Short mmCIF file of C-alpha atoms in Angstrom, two decimals:
data_model
loop_
_atom_site.label_atom_id
_atom_site.label_comp_id
_atom_site.label_asym_id
_atom_site.label_seq_id
_atom_site.Cartn_x
_atom_site.Cartn_y
_atom_site.Cartn_z
CA MET A 1 -38.93 48.77 107.87
CA ARG A 2 -37.97 45.20 107.04
CA ARG A 3 -40.81 42.76 106.56
CA ASN A 4 -41.20 39.75 108.82
CA GLU A 5 -39.96 37.38 106.12
CA GLN A 6 -36.85 39.50 105.57
CA VAL A 7 -35.93 39.54 109.24
CA LEU A 8 -36.42 35.80 109.61
CA LYS A 9 -34.33 35.16 106.49
CA GLN A 10 -31.54 37.35 107.89
CA ILE A 11 -31.58 35.39 111.13
CA GLN A 12 -31.63 32.02 109.38
CA ASP A 13 -28.88 33.01 106.92
CA PHE A 14 -26.74 34.35 109.78
CA ALA A 15 -27.10 31.06 111.64
CA GLN A 16 -26.73 28.86 108.57
CA ASN A 17 -23.46 30.52 107.60
CA ASP A 18 -21.94 30.20 111.08
CA ALA A 19 -20.73 26.69 111.84
CA ASN A 20 -20.64 27.53 115.55
CA ILE A 21 -24.44 27.91 115.59
CA ARG A 22 -26.15 24.50 115.57
CA ALA A 23 -29.81 25.37 116.16
CA VAL A 24 -32.13 28.37 116.36
CA VAL A 25 -35.56 28.82 117.93
CA MET A 26 -37.93 31.76 118.16
CA ASN A 27 -40.26 32.35 121.09
CA GLY A 28 -42.38 35.12 122.57
CA SER A 29 -45.07 37.28 121.00
CA ARG A 30 -44.09 36.58 117.39
CA VAL A 31 -45.15 32.96 117.74
CA ASN A 32 -48.19 33.53 119.96
CA PRO A 33 -51.31 32.55 117.98
CA ASN A 34 -53.58 34.47 120.36
CA ILE A 35 -52.32 37.99 119.74
CA SER A 36 -52.20 40.29 116.74
CA HIS A 37 -48.71 41.20 115.58
CA ASP A 38 -47.93 44.86 115.05
CA ILE A 39 -44.80 46.70 113.95
CA PHE A 40 -43.44 46.77 117.52
CA CYS A 41 -43.46 43.00 118.12
CA ASP A 42 -39.98 41.83 119.10
CA TYR A 43 -38.14 38.94 117.52
CA ASP A 44 -37.10 36.75 120.46
CA ILE A 45 -34.41 34.45 119.14
CA VAL A 46 -32.18 31.85 120.80
CA CYS A 47 -29.14 30.49 118.97
CA PHE A 48 -27.64 27.33 120.45
CA VAL A 49 -23.88 27.40 120.01
CA GLN A 50 -20.71 25.47 120.72
CA ASP A 51 -18.65 28.52 121.74
CA LEU A 52 -20.65 31.13 123.65
CA GLU A 53 -17.88 33.65 124.27
CA LYS A 54 -17.23 34.16 120.55
CA TYR A 55 -20.18 36.56 120.29
CA VAL A 56 -19.39 38.29 123.55
CA ASN A 57 -15.77 39.03 122.72
CA ASP A 58 -16.35 40.13 119.12
CA LYS A 59 -19.59 41.99 118.51
CA SER A 60 -18.99 42.85 114.86
CA TRP A 61 -21.71 40.32 113.93
CA ILE A 62 -24.33 42.83 115.12
CA LEU A 63 -23.84 44.89 111.94
CA THR A 64 -25.33 41.96 110.03
CA PHE A 65 -28.75 43.00 111.28
CA GLY A 66 -28.62 46.73 110.56
CA GLU A 67 -28.00 50.11 112.15
CA LEU A 68 -28.41 50.16 115.91
CA VAL A 69 -30.28 52.83 117.83
CA ILE A 70 -29.43 51.35 121.22
CA MET A 71 -28.52 48.01 122.72
CA GLN A 72 -28.33 46.26 126.06
CA SER A 73 -26.37 43.09 126.64
CA ASN A 74 -26.01 40.93 129.68
CA ARG A 75 -25.55 37.40 130.89
CA HIS A 76 -28.65 35.40 131.73
CA ASP A 77 -29.71 36.01 135.33
CA ASP A 78 -30.13 32.32 136.14
CA PHE A 79 -27.48 30.85 133.84
CA PRO A 80 -24.70 33.46 133.53
CA ALA A 81 -22.13 30.97 132.26
CA ASP A 82 -24.46 29.36 129.74
CA GLN A 83 -26.42 32.14 128.01
CA PHE A 84 -25.81 35.72 126.88
CA VAL A 85 -28.54 38.08 125.70
CA PHE A 86 -28.34 40.99 123.25
CA LEU A 87 -31.36 43.31 123.23
CA MET A 88 -31.12 45.32 120.02
CA GLN A 89 -33.28 48.16 118.72
CA PHE A 90 -32.54 48.95 115.08
CA ALA A 91 -33.05 52.24 113.27
CA ASP A 92 -35.69 50.86 110.90
CA GLY A 93 -37.94 49.93 113.84
CA VAL A 94 -37.04 46.24 114.05
CA ARG A 95 -36.30 44.96 117.57
CA ILE A 96 -34.37 41.70 117.96
CA ASP A 97 -33.67 40.11 121.33
CA LEU A 98 -30.99 37.61 120.39
CA SER A 99 -29.62 35.11 122.89
CA PHE A 100 -26.67 32.80 122.45
CA ALA A 101 -26.89 29.69 124.61
CA LYS A 102 -24.76 26.62 125.10
CA MET A 103 -26.05 23.41 123.59
CA LYS A 104 -26.90 21.98 127.00
CA MET A 105 -29.60 24.67 127.33
CA ILE A 106 -31.73 23.18 124.56
CA LEU A 107 -33.99 20.98 126.68
CA SER A 108 -34.74 23.64 129.29
CA SER A 109 -35.48 26.18 126.54
CA MET A 110 -38.08 23.83 125.06
CA GLU A 111 -40.12 24.18 128.26
CA ASP A 112 -41.37 27.52 126.92
CA SER A 113 -44.67 26.66 125.21
CA LEU A 114 -44.31 29.65 122.87
CA THR A 115 -41.44 28.19 120.85
CA VAL A 116 -40.91 27.33 117.18
CA VAL A 117 -37.79 25.87 115.58
CA LEU A 118 -36.17 27.98 112.86
CA LEU A 119 -33.09 25.85 112.27
CA ASP A 120 -31.76 22.52 113.53
CA LYS A 121 -28.57 21.45 111.77
CA ASP A 122 -28.05 18.26 113.76
CA GLN A 123 -31.63 17.27 114.64
CA CYS A 124 -30.77 17.92 118.28
CA ILE A 125 -34.10 19.51 119.18
CA PRO A 126 -36.82 17.04 120.19
CA PRO A 127 -40.26 17.32 118.60
CA ILE A 128 -42.30 20.10 120.20
CA PRO A 129 -46.04 20.87 119.96
CA ASP A 130 -47.45 23.87 118.17
CA PRO A 131 -46.95 27.07 120.18
CA ASP A 132 -49.58 27.99 122.75
CA GLU A 133 -49.83 30.00 125.98
CA SER A 134 -49.85 27.06 128.39
CA SER A 135 -46.56 28.17 130.01
CA TYR A 136 -48.04 31.58 130.70
CA ILE A 137 -51.40 30.77 132.28
CA THR A 138 -51.94 33.00 135.32
CA LYS A 139 -51.52 30.84 138.40
CA LYS A 140 -53.84 30.84 141.39
CA PRO A 141 -52.38 32.40 144.54
CA ASP A 142 -52.47 30.53 147.81
CA GLN A 143 -53.93 32.13 150.94
CA ALA A 144 -50.52 33.38 152.10
CA GLU A 145 -49.74 35.10 148.79
CA PHE A 146 -53.22 36.60 148.62
CA ASP A 147 -52.98 37.90 152.20
CA LEU A 148 -49.53 39.35 151.56
CA MET A 149 -50.73 41.28 148.50
CA VAL A 150 -53.74 42.74 150.30
CA ASN A 151 -51.75 43.56 153.43
CA GLU A 152 -48.96 45.23 151.45
CA PHE A 153 -51.49 47.37 149.61
CA TRP A 154 -53.07 48.70 152.80
CA TRP A 155 -49.77 48.97 154.68
CA VAL A 156 -48.10 51.11 152.02
CA SER A 157 -51.25 53.23 151.77
CA THR A 158 -50.35 54.62 155.18
CA TYR A 159 -46.94 55.65 153.83
CA VAL A 160 -48.60 57.51 150.98
CA ALA A 161 -50.81 59.34 153.46
CA LYS A 162 -47.83 60.28 155.64
CA SER A 163 -45.92 61.58 152.62
CA LEU A 164 -48.86 63.69 151.49
CA TRP A 165 -49.25 65.20 154.96
CA ARG A 166 -45.53 66.05 154.93
CA ASN A 167 -45.92 67.72 151.53
CA GLU A 168 -43.68 65.14 149.87
CA PRO A 169 -45.59 64.55 146.61
CA VAL A 170 -42.74 62.86 144.77
CA THR A 171 -42.36 60.28 147.55
CA ALA A 172 -46.12 59.79 147.74
CA LYS A 173 -46.33 59.38 143.99
CA TYR A 174 -43.50 56.84 143.99
CA LEU A 175 -45.05 54.75 146.74
CA PHE A 176 -48.42 54.86 145.03
CA GLU A 177 -47.31 54.18 141.47
CA VAL A 178 -44.68 51.56 142.26
CA ILE A 179 -45.68 49.54 145.32
CA ILE A 180 -49.42 50.09 145.57
CA ARG A 181 -49.81 49.89 141.81
CA ASP A 182 -48.02 46.56 141.75
CA CYS A 183 -50.33 45.13 144.42
CA LEU A 184 -53.45 46.43 142.71
CA ASN A 185 -52.41 45.19 139.28
CA LYS A 186 -51.59 41.77 140.67
CA MET A 187 -55.05 41.52 142.22
CA VAL A 188 -56.66 42.73 138.99
CA THR A 189 -54.70 40.04 137.15
CA TRP A 190 -56.07 37.39 139.50
CA TYR A 191 -59.55 38.82 139.07
CA ILE A 192 -59.26 38.44 135.29
CA ALA A 193 -57.93 34.90 135.62
CA MET A 194 -60.75 34.01 137.99
CA GLN A 195 -63.33 35.23 135.47
CA HIS A 196 -61.79 32.87 132.92
CA ASP A 197 -61.71 29.86 135.24
CA TRP A 198 -57.95 30.31 135.75
CA GLN A 199 -57.29 29.21 132.17
CA ILE A 200 -55.99 32.43 130.65
CA ASN A 201 -52.79 34.38 130.22
CA ALA A 202 -53.78 37.73 131.70
CA GLY A 203 -50.61 39.32 130.35
CA LYS A 204 -47.91 41.37 132.05
CA MET A 205 -47.71 45.04 132.99
CA GLY A 206 -51.45 45.34 132.45
CA LYS A 207 -51.21 45.23 128.67
CA LYS A 208 -54.38 43.09 128.36
CA PHE A 209 -56.43 44.82 131.04
CA GLY A 210 -58.37 47.00 128.60
CA LYS A 211 -59.48 43.97 126.59
CA LEU A 212 -60.15 41.53 129.42
CA LEU A 213 -61.69 43.62 132.20
CA PRO A 214 -65.40 44.45 132.39
CA PRO A 215 -65.81 48.05 131.13
CA ASP A 216 -66.79 49.42 134.55
CA ILE A 217 -63.76 47.89 136.29
CA TRP A 218 -61.49 49.14 133.50
CA GLN A 219 -62.77 52.69 133.91
CA GLU A 220 -62.36 52.50 137.68
CA LEU A 221 -58.78 51.36 137.20
CA LEU A 222 -58.02 54.24 134.84
CA MET A 223 -59.35 56.67 137.44
CA THR A 224 -56.60 55.54 139.83
CA TYR A 225 -53.89 57.21 137.72
CA PRO A 226 -53.36 60.67 139.28
CA GLY A 227 -51.30 63.73 138.53
CA ILE A 228 -48.82 65.12 141.04
CA GLU A 229 -51.22 67.41 142.90
CA GLU A 230 -51.91 66.43 146.50
CA GLU A 231 -55.68 66.29 146.08
CA ALA A 232 -55.34 64.15 142.95
CA ILE A 233 -53.16 61.61 144.77
CA TRP A 234 -55.57 61.48 147.72
CA GLN A 235 -58.49 60.82 145.39
CA ALA A 236 -56.56 58.16 143.49
CA LEU A 237 -55.55 56.49 146.75
CA PHE A 238 -59.15 56.15 147.92
CA ARG A 239 -60.29 55.03 144.48
CA ALA A 240 -57.56 52.42 144.46
CA GLY A 241 -58.73 51.21 147.86
CA THR A 242 -62.30 50.90 146.62
CA LEU A 243 -61.16 48.98 143.56
CA MET A 244 -58.81 46.76 145.56
CA ARG A 245 -61.69 45.73 147.77
CA LYS A 246 -64.00 45.27 144.76
CA VAL A 247 -61.70 42.80 143.02
CA SER A 248 -60.19 41.13 146.10
CA ILE A 249 -63.45 39.94 147.64
CA PRO A 250 -64.63 37.86 144.64
CA VAL A 251 -61.14 36.42 144.20
CA ALA A 252 -61.12 35.40 147.86
CA GLU A 253 -64.58 33.87 147.56
CA ASN A 254 -63.62 31.98 144.41
CA LEU A 255 -60.58 30.45 146.08
CA GLY A 256 -62.17 29.85 149.47
CA PHE A 257 -60.00 32.45 151.21
CA ALA A 258 -60.86 34.87 153.96
CA TYR A 259 -60.83 38.60 153.21
CA HIS A 260 -59.86 40.64 156.26
CA PHE A 261 -62.50 43.37 156.22
CA GLU A 262 -61.45 44.76 159.57
CA GLU A 263 -57.93 45.59 158.33
CA ASP A 264 -59.35 47.28 155.26
CA GLU A 265 -61.80 49.36 157.32
CA ARG A 266 -59.20 50.39 159.90
CA VAL A 267 -56.81 51.63 157.24
CA ILE A 268 -59.51 53.60 155.41
CA ALA A 269 -60.42 55.33 158.67
CA TYR A 270 -56.73 56.05 159.31
CA LEU A 271 -56.26 57.52 155.83
CA GLN A 272 -59.28 59.77 156.21
CA HIS A 273 -57.97 60.99 159.56
CA VAL A 274 -54.54 61.83 158.11
CA MET A 275 -56.10 63.58 155.13
CA ASN A 276 -58.07 65.86 157.47
CA LEU A 277 -55.19 66.42 159.89
CA GLN A 278 -53.88 69.98 160.05
CA LYS A 279 -50.44 70.37 158.45
CA ASP A 280 -49.04 71.92 161.61
CA ALA A 281 -50.60 69.34 163.94
CA GLN A 282 -48.50 68.45 166.97
CA SER A 283 -50.67 65.50 167.91
CA PHE A 284 -52.43 62.77 165.93
CA ASP A 285 -55.62 63.26 167.96
#
C-alpha cells in the first residue's frame, strides 16, 4: 500500500504537470485533527480547472493513480455543470475521491472548515484557517424537527407491527432498519450533541456512537439490532422504543421542547396488542 506521502506526491505531481489544473485542495477525514487516520481513510481531493470536460471525456488520466478495483463517477448533485466527482478504489487499498471543479467554485469550496491547500499556481485561493470541525458541528433541532422525528419513529413502528403480524419479516426488517433506525440514530446524535453543549461533531452513520455514548446507552443501542426472526424483531422494536424515549426526553428538556408522552404510550399499547393478536384474527378487538 502506498504511504500517505507517496499518494500526496502523486496528486501534486499530477496537478503540477497539467496546465489545466490551477489549484488543488484536500478536505475530509485526512485533514481532520480530531480523528486518528487508519489505512481506510479516503483522500478527498478537489482540483480547480479551466476545462472541466477534459477529464470527463478522456479518463486515461486515472491510470496515473494505479490499478482500479471499482469506480463511480457523477456530476455534483448541486452543481452538475461546475463539478464532476470520481470515486476511485485502487487495488493497493488506497481510496481517492477526486473532484474536478471550475475555478468559480473556489470560494464556495473554502466554506468547508476541513480544508488544506495542496497547490495554488496563481495564488487564487484566499488565506484559510487551520482545519477544524466547525462546519460539521451537530446543529440543534427546532421543535418541529424534533416532533417530526419522534412522530415518524412511532408511526412507522405500527407498520413494523403490521408486517410482523402478516408474517412479512423482510418488510418488517426493512421498515425497522431503514426508517426507524434513521429516526433513532438522529435522536441519539442529538443526545450526544446535547451532552457536549452542542459543540461537537457527533459524526455520521453512527461511526462515533461507541466512543461518545455513555456505556449503558451504547449497550442498549446495540441490543436494538435484531436478526430476521419474528420474536427478535419484536424485542428489538420494543427496545428501540424504550431507548427512543430515554434519549428524547432529556433532549426535549434541554431545548425547552414538549415531549408527547401520550402518543408514545398509545403506540406502545397498540404494538403490544398487535403482538398478542392471533394470526387468523378477523377483528382487531
